[in-house]
Short mmCIF file of N, CA and C and ligand atoms in Angstrom, two decimals:
data_model
loop_
_atom_site.label_atom_id
_atom_site.label_comp_id
_atom_site.label_asym_id
_atom_site.label_seq_id
_atom_site.Cartn_x
_atom_site.Cartn_y
_atom_site.Cartn_z
N UNK G 1 51.20 -116.41 57.22
CA UNK G 1 52.66 -116.52 57.48
C UNK G 1 53.17 -115.23 58.15
N UNK G 2 53.92 -115.39 59.22
CA UNK G 2 54.44 -114.20 59.92
C UNK G 2 55.67 -113.64 59.20
N UNK G 3 55.77 -112.32 59.19
CA UNK G 3 56.99 -111.69 58.66
C UNK G 3 57.68 -110.94 59.80
N UNK G 4 58.98 -111.15 59.87
CA UNK G 4 59.77 -110.63 61.00
C UNK G 4 60.84 -109.69 60.47
N UNK G 5 60.95 -108.53 61.13
CA UNK G 5 62.04 -107.60 60.81
C UNK G 5 63.20 -107.85 61.77
N UNK G 6 64.39 -108.07 61.20
CA UNK G 6 65.60 -108.26 62.01
C UNK G 6 66.42 -106.98 61.91
N UNK G 7 66.70 -106.37 63.05
CA UNK G 7 67.48 -105.13 63.06
C UNK G 7 68.80 -105.34 63.78
N UNK G 8 69.87 -104.94 63.11
CA UNK G 8 71.21 -105.01 63.70
C UNK G 8 71.72 -103.58 63.87
N UNK G 9 72.20 -103.27 65.07
CA UNK G 9 72.64 -101.92 65.36
C UNK G 9 74.11 -101.68 65.03
N UNK G 10 74.66 -100.61 65.64
CA UNK G 10 75.98 -100.11 65.25
C UNK G 10 77.13 -101.11 65.46
N UNK G 11 78.02 -101.08 64.49
CA UNK G 11 79.27 -101.86 64.49
C UNK G 11 79.09 -103.34 64.19
N UNK G 12 77.85 -103.79 64.15
CA UNK G 12 77.65 -105.22 63.90
C UNK G 12 78.01 -105.60 62.46
N UNK G 13 78.16 -104.61 61.59
CA UNK G 13 78.67 -104.87 60.24
C UNK G 13 80.13 -105.34 60.26
N UNK G 14 80.80 -105.15 61.41
CA UNK G 14 82.21 -105.58 61.53
C UNK G 14 82.35 -107.04 61.98
N UNK G 15 81.23 -107.69 62.24
CA UNK G 15 81.30 -109.07 62.74
C UNK G 15 82.12 -109.96 61.80
N UNK G 16 82.91 -110.82 62.42
CA UNK G 16 83.73 -111.74 61.64
C UNK G 16 85.05 -111.14 61.20
N UNK G 17 85.17 -109.83 61.33
CA UNK G 17 86.40 -109.17 60.88
C UNK G 17 87.26 -108.69 62.05
N UNK G 18 86.63 -108.44 63.21
CA UNK G 18 87.33 -107.92 64.39
C UNK G 18 86.77 -108.62 65.64
N UNK G 19 87.58 -108.68 66.71
CA UNK G 19 87.16 -109.17 68.03
C UNK G 19 86.39 -110.50 67.99
N UNK G 20 86.92 -111.53 67.31
CA UNK G 20 86.20 -112.80 67.28
C UNK G 20 86.08 -113.44 68.66
N UNK G 21 87.00 -113.09 69.58
CA UNK G 21 86.97 -113.64 70.94
C UNK G 21 85.69 -113.27 71.67
N UNK G 22 85.17 -112.07 71.41
CA UNK G 22 83.94 -111.63 72.09
C UNK G 22 82.71 -111.94 71.25
N UNK G 23 82.80 -111.67 69.94
CA UNK G 23 81.58 -111.71 69.13
C UNK G 23 81.51 -112.89 68.16
N UNK G 24 82.54 -113.75 68.18
CA UNK G 24 82.50 -114.91 67.29
C UNK G 24 83.08 -114.61 65.92
N UNK G 25 83.17 -115.63 65.10
CA UNK G 25 83.86 -115.47 63.81
C UNK G 25 82.89 -115.40 62.62
N UNK G 26 81.61 -115.52 62.88
CA UNK G 26 80.65 -115.44 61.78
C UNK G 26 80.45 -114.00 61.34
N UNK G 27 80.29 -113.80 60.05
CA UNK G 27 79.96 -112.46 59.56
C UNK G 27 78.46 -112.21 59.75
N UNK G 28 78.08 -110.95 59.61
CA UNK G 28 76.66 -110.61 59.73
C UNK G 28 75.87 -111.29 58.60
N UNK G 29 76.47 -111.36 57.43
CA UNK G 29 75.80 -112.03 56.30
C UNK G 29 75.54 -113.50 56.64
N UNK G 30 76.51 -114.14 57.30
CA UNK G 30 76.33 -115.55 57.66
C UNK G 30 75.22 -115.70 58.70
N UNK G 31 75.15 -114.76 59.64
CA UNK G 31 74.07 -114.81 60.64
C UNK G 31 72.72 -114.63 59.96
N UNK G 32 72.66 -113.68 59.02
CA UNK G 32 71.40 -113.47 58.30
C UNK G 32 71.00 -114.71 57.50
N UNK G 33 72.00 -115.39 56.91
CA UNK G 33 71.70 -116.63 56.16
C UNK G 33 71.14 -117.70 57.08
N UNK G 34 71.77 -117.83 58.28
CA UNK G 34 71.28 -118.82 59.26
C UNK G 34 69.84 -118.51 59.65
N UNK G 35 69.55 -117.21 59.81
CA UNK G 35 68.19 -116.81 60.20
C UNK G 35 67.20 -117.14 59.09
N UNK G 36 67.63 -116.94 57.85
CA UNK G 36 66.74 -117.26 56.73
C UNK G 36 66.44 -118.76 56.69
N UNK G 37 67.48 -119.56 56.98
CA UNK G 37 67.26 -121.02 57.00
C UNK G 37 66.30 -121.41 58.13
N UNK G 38 66.51 -120.81 59.30
CA UNK G 38 65.63 -121.11 60.43
C UNK G 38 64.21 -120.63 60.14
N UNK G 39 64.10 -119.48 59.47
CA UNK G 39 62.78 -118.93 59.14
C UNK G 39 62.04 -119.86 58.19
N UNK G 40 62.77 -120.43 57.22
CA UNK G 40 62.13 -121.34 56.26
C UNK G 40 61.54 -122.55 56.99
N UNK G 41 62.30 -123.07 57.96
CA UNK G 41 61.80 -124.22 58.73
C UNK G 41 60.56 -123.83 59.53
N UNK G 42 60.58 -122.63 60.08
CA UNK G 42 59.46 -122.16 60.90
C UNK G 42 58.28 -121.66 60.05
N UNK G 43 58.51 -121.60 58.75
CA UNK G 43 57.50 -121.08 57.82
C UNK G 43 57.11 -119.63 58.11
N UNK G 44 58.16 -118.83 58.33
CA UNK G 44 57.98 -117.38 58.47
C UNK G 44 58.99 -116.72 57.52
N UNK G 45 58.85 -115.41 57.33
CA UNK G 45 59.87 -114.72 56.53
C UNK G 45 60.63 -113.74 57.40
N UNK G 46 61.91 -113.55 57.09
CA UNK G 46 62.72 -112.55 57.81
C UNK G 46 63.34 -111.59 56.80
N UNK G 47 63.42 -110.32 57.21
CA UNK G 47 64.14 -109.31 56.42
C UNK G 47 65.08 -108.62 57.37
N UNK G 48 66.36 -108.51 56.98
CA UNK G 48 67.36 -107.94 57.89
C UNK G 48 67.88 -106.59 57.42
N UNK G 49 68.10 -105.71 58.38
CA UNK G 49 68.70 -104.40 58.12
C UNK G 49 69.76 -104.15 59.17
N UNK G 50 70.87 -103.55 58.76
CA UNK G 50 71.89 -103.11 59.73
C UNK G 50 72.12 -101.62 59.52
N UNK G 51 72.25 -100.89 60.64
CA UNK G 51 72.64 -99.49 60.51
C UNK G 51 73.48 -99.05 61.69
N UNK G 52 74.36 -98.11 61.40
CA UNK G 52 75.17 -97.50 62.45
C UNK G 52 74.53 -96.21 62.95
N UNK G 53 73.31 -95.91 62.45
CA UNK G 53 72.67 -94.62 62.75
C UNK G 53 71.36 -94.81 63.51
N UNK G 54 71.26 -94.16 64.64
CA UNK G 54 70.10 -94.31 65.51
C UNK G 54 68.80 -93.94 64.80
N UNK G 55 68.81 -92.81 64.08
CA UNK G 55 67.59 -92.34 63.40
C UNK G 55 67.12 -93.31 62.33
N UNK G 56 68.06 -93.95 61.64
CA UNK G 56 67.69 -94.94 60.62
C UNK G 56 66.94 -96.10 61.30
N UNK G 57 67.45 -96.51 62.46
CA UNK G 57 66.83 -97.64 63.17
C UNK G 57 65.44 -97.25 63.68
N UNK G 58 65.32 -95.99 64.17
CA UNK G 58 64.00 -95.50 64.62
C UNK G 58 63.02 -95.52 63.45
N UNK G 59 63.45 -95.02 62.28
CA UNK G 59 62.58 -95.01 61.10
C UNK G 59 62.18 -96.44 60.71
N UNK G 60 63.14 -97.34 60.76
CA UNK G 60 62.85 -98.73 60.37
C UNK G 60 61.81 -99.34 61.32
N UNK G 61 61.88 -98.99 62.59
CA UNK G 61 60.89 -99.51 63.56
C UNK G 61 59.51 -98.92 63.24
N UNK G 62 59.45 -97.62 62.94
CA UNK G 62 58.16 -97.01 62.57
C UNK G 62 57.58 -97.69 61.33
N UNK G 63 58.43 -97.89 60.31
CA UNK G 63 57.96 -98.47 59.04
C UNK G 63 57.51 -99.92 59.22
N UNK G 64 58.04 -100.59 60.25
CA UNK G 64 57.73 -102.00 60.46
C UNK G 64 56.24 -102.21 60.73
N UNK G 65 55.60 -101.21 61.28
CA UNK G 65 54.18 -101.33 61.64
C UNK G 65 53.34 -101.74 60.45
N UNK G 66 53.70 -101.26 59.28
CA UNK G 66 52.93 -101.55 58.06
C UNK G 66 53.19 -102.96 57.54
N UNK G 67 54.38 -103.48 57.78
CA UNK G 67 54.81 -104.67 57.02
C UNK G 67 55.13 -105.92 57.84
N UNK G 68 55.35 -105.77 59.14
CA UNK G 68 55.87 -106.91 59.91
C UNK G 68 54.99 -107.22 61.13
N UNK G 69 55.10 -108.49 61.55
CA UNK G 69 54.35 -108.92 62.74
C UNK G 69 55.19 -108.82 64.01
N UNK G 70 56.51 -108.78 63.86
CA UNK G 70 57.36 -108.72 65.04
C UNK G 70 58.76 -108.26 64.68
N UNK G 71 59.53 -107.92 65.70
CA UNK G 71 60.89 -107.40 65.49
C UNK G 71 61.87 -108.21 66.36
N UNK G 72 62.99 -108.59 65.73
CA UNK G 72 64.11 -109.21 66.44
C UNK G 72 65.23 -108.17 66.36
N UNK G 73 65.72 -107.72 67.51
CA UNK G 73 66.69 -106.61 67.46
C UNK G 73 67.92 -106.87 68.32
N UNK G 74 69.07 -106.65 67.71
CA UNK G 74 70.30 -106.47 68.47
C UNK G 74 70.68 -105.01 68.27
N UNK G 75 70.36 -104.19 69.24
CA UNK G 75 70.57 -102.74 69.09
C UNK G 75 72.02 -102.35 69.35
N UNK G 76 72.91 -103.33 69.57
CA UNK G 76 74.31 -103.02 69.82
C UNK G 76 74.43 -102.07 71.00
N UNK G 77 75.35 -101.12 70.90
CA UNK G 77 75.58 -100.20 72.03
C UNK G 77 74.38 -99.29 72.29
N UNK G 78 73.50 -99.11 71.28
CA UNK G 78 72.30 -98.29 71.52
C UNK G 78 71.38 -98.92 72.57
N UNK G 79 71.55 -100.24 72.79
CA UNK G 79 70.81 -100.92 73.86
C UNK G 79 70.94 -100.14 75.17
N UNK G 80 72.16 -99.65 75.42
CA UNK G 80 72.49 -99.08 76.72
C UNK G 80 72.32 -97.57 76.77
N UNK G 81 71.97 -96.97 75.62
CA UNK G 81 71.92 -95.49 75.58
C UNK G 81 70.64 -94.91 75.01
N UNK G 82 69.88 -95.71 74.23
CA UNK G 82 68.88 -95.07 73.37
C UNK G 82 67.45 -95.12 73.90
N UNK G 83 67.03 -93.99 74.45
CA UNK G 83 65.62 -93.85 74.82
C UNK G 83 64.78 -93.74 73.54
N UNK G 84 65.38 -93.20 72.47
CA UNK G 84 64.65 -93.06 71.20
C UNK G 84 64.26 -94.43 70.64
N UNK G 85 65.15 -95.39 70.68
CA UNK G 85 64.81 -96.74 70.18
C UNK G 85 63.76 -97.38 71.07
N UNK G 86 63.92 -97.21 72.35
CA UNK G 86 62.94 -97.75 73.29
C UNK G 86 61.56 -97.17 73.04
N UNK G 87 61.49 -95.82 72.85
CA UNK G 87 60.21 -95.17 72.60
C UNK G 87 59.59 -95.63 71.29
N UNK G 88 60.43 -95.85 70.27
CA UNK G 88 59.93 -96.30 68.97
C UNK G 88 59.30 -97.70 69.10
N UNK G 89 59.97 -98.58 69.83
CA UNK G 89 59.44 -99.94 70.01
C UNK G 89 58.13 -99.88 70.80
N UNK G 90 58.12 -99.06 71.83
CA UNK G 90 56.89 -98.92 72.64
C UNK G 90 55.77 -98.34 71.77
N UNK G 91 56.10 -97.38 70.90
CA UNK G 91 55.07 -96.70 70.11
C UNK G 91 54.43 -97.66 69.10
N UNK G 92 55.24 -98.46 68.40
CA UNK G 92 54.64 -99.34 67.39
C UNK G 92 53.97 -100.55 68.04
N UNK G 93 54.43 -100.88 69.25
CA UNK G 93 53.84 -101.99 70.03
C UNK G 93 53.85 -103.32 69.27
N UNK G 94 54.85 -103.53 68.43
CA UNK G 94 55.01 -104.84 67.79
C UNK G 94 55.79 -105.74 68.75
N UNK G 95 55.40 -107.01 68.88
CA UNK G 95 56.18 -107.91 69.73
C UNK G 95 57.66 -107.89 69.31
N UNK G 96 58.52 -107.65 70.29
CA UNK G 96 59.95 -107.46 70.00
C UNK G 96 60.79 -108.33 70.92
N UNK G 97 61.75 -109.03 70.34
CA UNK G 97 62.71 -109.81 71.15
C UNK G 97 64.09 -109.16 70.99
N UNK G 98 64.73 -108.93 72.13
CA UNK G 98 66.06 -108.33 72.17
C UNK G 98 67.10 -109.45 72.23
N UNK G 99 68.10 -109.37 71.38
CA UNK G 99 69.16 -110.40 71.43
C UNK G 99 70.53 -109.75 71.51
N UNK G 100 71.46 -110.49 72.13
CA UNK G 100 72.87 -110.09 72.17
C UNK G 100 73.75 -111.31 71.96
N UNK G 101 74.81 -111.11 71.21
CA UNK G 101 75.78 -112.18 70.99
C UNK G 101 76.48 -112.53 72.30
N UNK G 102 76.95 -111.49 72.98
CA UNK G 102 77.68 -111.70 74.24
C UNK G 102 76.69 -111.66 75.41
N UNK G 103 77.13 -112.21 76.54
CA UNK G 103 76.32 -112.11 77.76
C UNK G 103 76.61 -110.74 78.38
N UNK G 104 75.68 -109.80 78.17
CA UNK G 104 75.95 -108.42 78.57
C UNK G 104 76.13 -108.29 80.09
N UNK G 105 75.62 -109.27 80.85
CA UNK G 105 75.71 -109.20 82.32
C UNK G 105 77.05 -109.72 82.85
N UNK G 106 77.83 -110.34 81.99
CA UNK G 106 79.17 -110.78 82.38
C UNK G 106 80.22 -109.76 81.98
N UNK G 107 79.76 -108.65 81.41
CA UNK G 107 80.72 -107.67 80.88
C UNK G 107 80.73 -106.41 81.76
N UNK G 108 81.19 -105.30 81.20
CA UNK G 108 81.32 -104.06 81.97
C UNK G 108 79.95 -103.62 82.53
N UNK G 109 79.95 -103.01 83.71
CA UNK G 109 78.66 -102.58 84.31
C UNK G 109 77.81 -101.71 83.39
N UNK G 110 78.43 -100.89 82.52
CA UNK G 110 77.61 -100.03 81.67
C UNK G 110 76.80 -100.82 80.65
N UNK G 111 77.15 -102.11 80.47
CA UNK G 111 76.36 -102.94 79.54
C UNK G 111 75.23 -103.68 80.26
N UNK G 112 75.13 -103.53 81.57
CA UNK G 112 74.15 -104.32 82.31
C UNK G 112 72.75 -103.74 82.20
N UNK G 113 72.67 -102.46 81.82
CA UNK G 113 71.33 -101.86 81.70
C UNK G 113 70.91 -101.79 80.24
N UNK G 114 69.67 -102.23 79.98
CA UNK G 114 69.11 -102.14 78.63
C UNK G 114 67.86 -101.25 78.66
N UNK G 115 67.85 -100.24 77.79
CA UNK G 115 66.64 -99.43 77.64
C UNK G 115 65.56 -100.19 76.86
N UNK G 116 66.00 -101.23 76.12
CA UNK G 116 65.06 -101.99 75.28
C UNK G 116 64.28 -103.02 76.11
N UNK G 117 64.96 -103.61 77.08
CA UNK G 117 64.38 -104.76 77.80
C UNK G 117 62.96 -104.51 78.33
N UNK G 118 62.67 -103.35 78.91
CA UNK G 118 61.30 -103.18 79.46
C UNK G 118 60.20 -103.13 78.40
N UNK G 119 60.56 -102.88 77.13
CA UNK G 119 59.53 -102.84 76.10
C UNK G 119 59.60 -104.08 75.18
N UNK G 120 60.50 -105.00 75.51
CA UNK G 120 60.61 -106.25 74.74
C UNK G 120 59.80 -107.34 75.43
N UNK G 121 59.42 -108.37 74.65
CA UNK G 121 58.76 -109.49 75.34
C UNK G 121 59.79 -110.33 76.08
N UNK G 122 61.04 -110.29 75.63
CA UNK G 122 62.10 -111.00 76.34
C UNK G 122 63.44 -110.70 75.71
N UNK G 123 64.48 -111.24 76.37
CA UNK G 123 65.86 -110.95 75.95
C UNK G 123 66.66 -112.25 75.94
N UNK G 124 67.50 -112.43 74.93
CA UNK G 124 68.40 -113.59 74.87
C UNK G 124 69.81 -113.06 74.68
N UNK G 125 70.70 -113.45 75.58
CA UNK G 125 72.01 -112.81 75.64
C UNK G 125 73.07 -113.85 75.95
N UNK G 126 74.11 -113.93 75.13
CA UNK G 126 75.26 -114.75 75.52
C UNK G 126 75.47 -116.02 74.73
N UNK G 127 74.65 -116.27 73.72
CA UNK G 127 74.78 -117.53 72.98
C UNK G 127 75.40 -117.34 71.60
N UNK G 128 76.14 -116.25 71.44
CA UNK G 128 76.77 -116.00 70.14
C UNK G 128 75.69 -115.87 69.07
N UNK G 129 76.03 -116.35 67.86
CA UNK G 129 75.07 -116.24 66.74
C UNK G 129 73.78 -116.99 67.05
N UNK G 130 73.86 -118.01 67.91
CA UNK G 130 72.65 -118.77 68.27
C UNK G 130 71.61 -117.90 68.99
N UNK G 131 72.07 -116.80 69.60
CA UNK G 131 71.09 -115.90 70.27
C UNK G 131 70.03 -115.46 69.28
N UNK G 132 70.45 -115.18 68.04
CA UNK G 132 69.48 -114.73 67.02
C UNK G 132 68.47 -115.84 66.70
N UNK G 133 68.99 -117.05 66.50
CA UNK G 133 68.11 -118.18 66.14
C UNK G 133 67.15 -118.48 67.27
N UNK G 134 67.68 -118.47 68.52
CA UNK G 134 66.83 -118.71 69.68
C UNK G 134 65.79 -117.61 69.82
N UNK G 135 66.23 -116.38 69.54
CA UNK G 135 65.31 -115.23 69.62
C UNK G 135 64.21 -115.34 68.58
N UNK G 136 64.56 -115.80 67.38
CA UNK G 136 63.56 -115.97 66.32
C UNK G 136 62.53 -117.02 66.75
N UNK G 137 63.01 -118.14 67.29
CA UNK G 137 62.10 -119.19 67.76
C UNK G 137 61.16 -118.63 68.84
N UNK G 138 61.72 -117.88 69.78
CA UNK G 138 60.90 -117.33 70.87
C UNK G 138 59.86 -116.37 70.33
N UNK G 139 60.25 -115.54 69.37
CA UNK G 139 59.32 -114.56 68.81
C UNK G 139 58.20 -115.25 68.04
N UNK G 140 58.55 -116.24 67.22
CA UNK G 140 57.53 -116.94 66.43
C UNK G 140 56.59 -117.70 67.36
N UNK G 141 57.15 -118.32 68.40
CA UNK G 141 56.31 -119.03 69.37
C UNK G 141 55.31 -118.05 70.01
N UNK G 142 55.82 -116.88 70.39
CA UNK G 142 54.96 -115.86 71.00
C UNK G 142 53.85 -115.43 70.03
N UNK G 143 54.22 -115.20 68.76
CA UNK G 143 53.22 -114.76 67.77
C UNK G 143 52.15 -115.83 67.55
N UNK G 144 52.57 -117.09 67.55
CA UNK G 144 51.60 -118.19 67.37
C UNK G 144 50.65 -118.26 68.56
N UNK G 145 51.20 -118.10 69.77
CA UNK G 145 50.35 -118.12 70.98
C UNK G 145 49.34 -116.98 70.93
N UNK G 146 49.83 -115.80 70.50
CA UNK G 146 48.97 -114.61 70.41
C UNK G 146 47.84 -114.86 69.42
N UNK G 147 48.19 -115.48 68.31
CA UNK G 147 47.19 -115.77 67.27
C UNK G 147 46.13 -116.73 67.80
N UNK G 148 46.60 -117.74 68.55
CA UNK G 148 45.66 -118.72 69.12
C UNK G 148 44.72 -118.07 70.12
N UNK G 149 45.30 -117.13 70.93
CA UNK G 149 44.47 -116.55 72.00
C UNK G 149 43.54 -115.45 71.48
N UNK G 150 43.88 -114.85 70.34
CA UNK G 150 43.02 -113.76 69.84
C UNK G 150 42.17 -114.20 68.65
N UNK G 151 42.50 -115.39 68.13
CA UNK G 151 41.70 -115.95 67.03
C UNK G 151 42.09 -115.47 65.69
O1 LIG W 1 76.69 -108.72 72.51
C1 LIG W 1 76.07 -108.03 71.71
O2 LIG W 1 75.43 -108.49 70.77
C2 LIG W 1 76.15 -106.50 71.83
O3 LIG W 1 74.87 -105.97 71.46
C3 LIG W 1 77.21 -106.05 70.87
C4 LIG W 1 77.50 -104.55 70.95
C5 LIG W 1 77.76 -104.13 72.40
O4 LIG W 1 77.90 -102.73 72.46
C6 LIG W 1 76.64 -104.56 73.33
O5 LIG W 1 76.99 -104.20 74.64
C7 LIG W 1 76.44 -106.07 73.26
C8 LIG W 1 78.73 -104.20 70.12
C9 LIG W 1 78.67 -104.62 68.71
C10 LIG W 1 80.03 -104.41 68.13
O6 LIG W 1 80.26 -105.38 67.17
C11 LIG W 1 81.54 -105.57 66.78
C12 LIG W 1 81.76 -106.65 65.97
C13 LIG W 1 83.03 -106.93 65.56
C14 LIG W 1 84.08 -106.11 65.93
C15 LIG W 1 83.85 -105.02 66.74
C16 LIG W 1 82.58 -104.75 67.16
#
């Protein structure tokens, strides 16, 4: 059974309480619950962490190497600024899917660049809370393919 680490970056703890027009009305807890339900159907496990601190997220990525098969990450604004997160993902080399609630390419130009994208297997952006569920499906599919090809 695959175990997946779900990482939520800065300010995502405010989901459902502010700016529902951009980020939707679901709370982070509700998104995590939806992911757990989707994980049960896929027969994988998910564990979620949220932090507003870059170093905490870097440490969580390092620690993932021991315990998880893949990472689903919404790095929030660190997507556009953090070489440290990018380096951590590259260093552990765990299959990683990047997700965003909003379509970052329809927003301000500073959101169009992701430091995470080049070290992720793919990115899902713009489907609200469904981005996470779609990202989980994509990650699990990738892990299953990897398992089939490596035995
Ligand atoms: O669309 C996404 O998921 C983002 O990763 C969200 C980040 C933003 O900086 C990225 O460009 C795109 C912001 C998360 C802020 O979350 C809030 C939630 C509720 C109220 C205020 C902020």
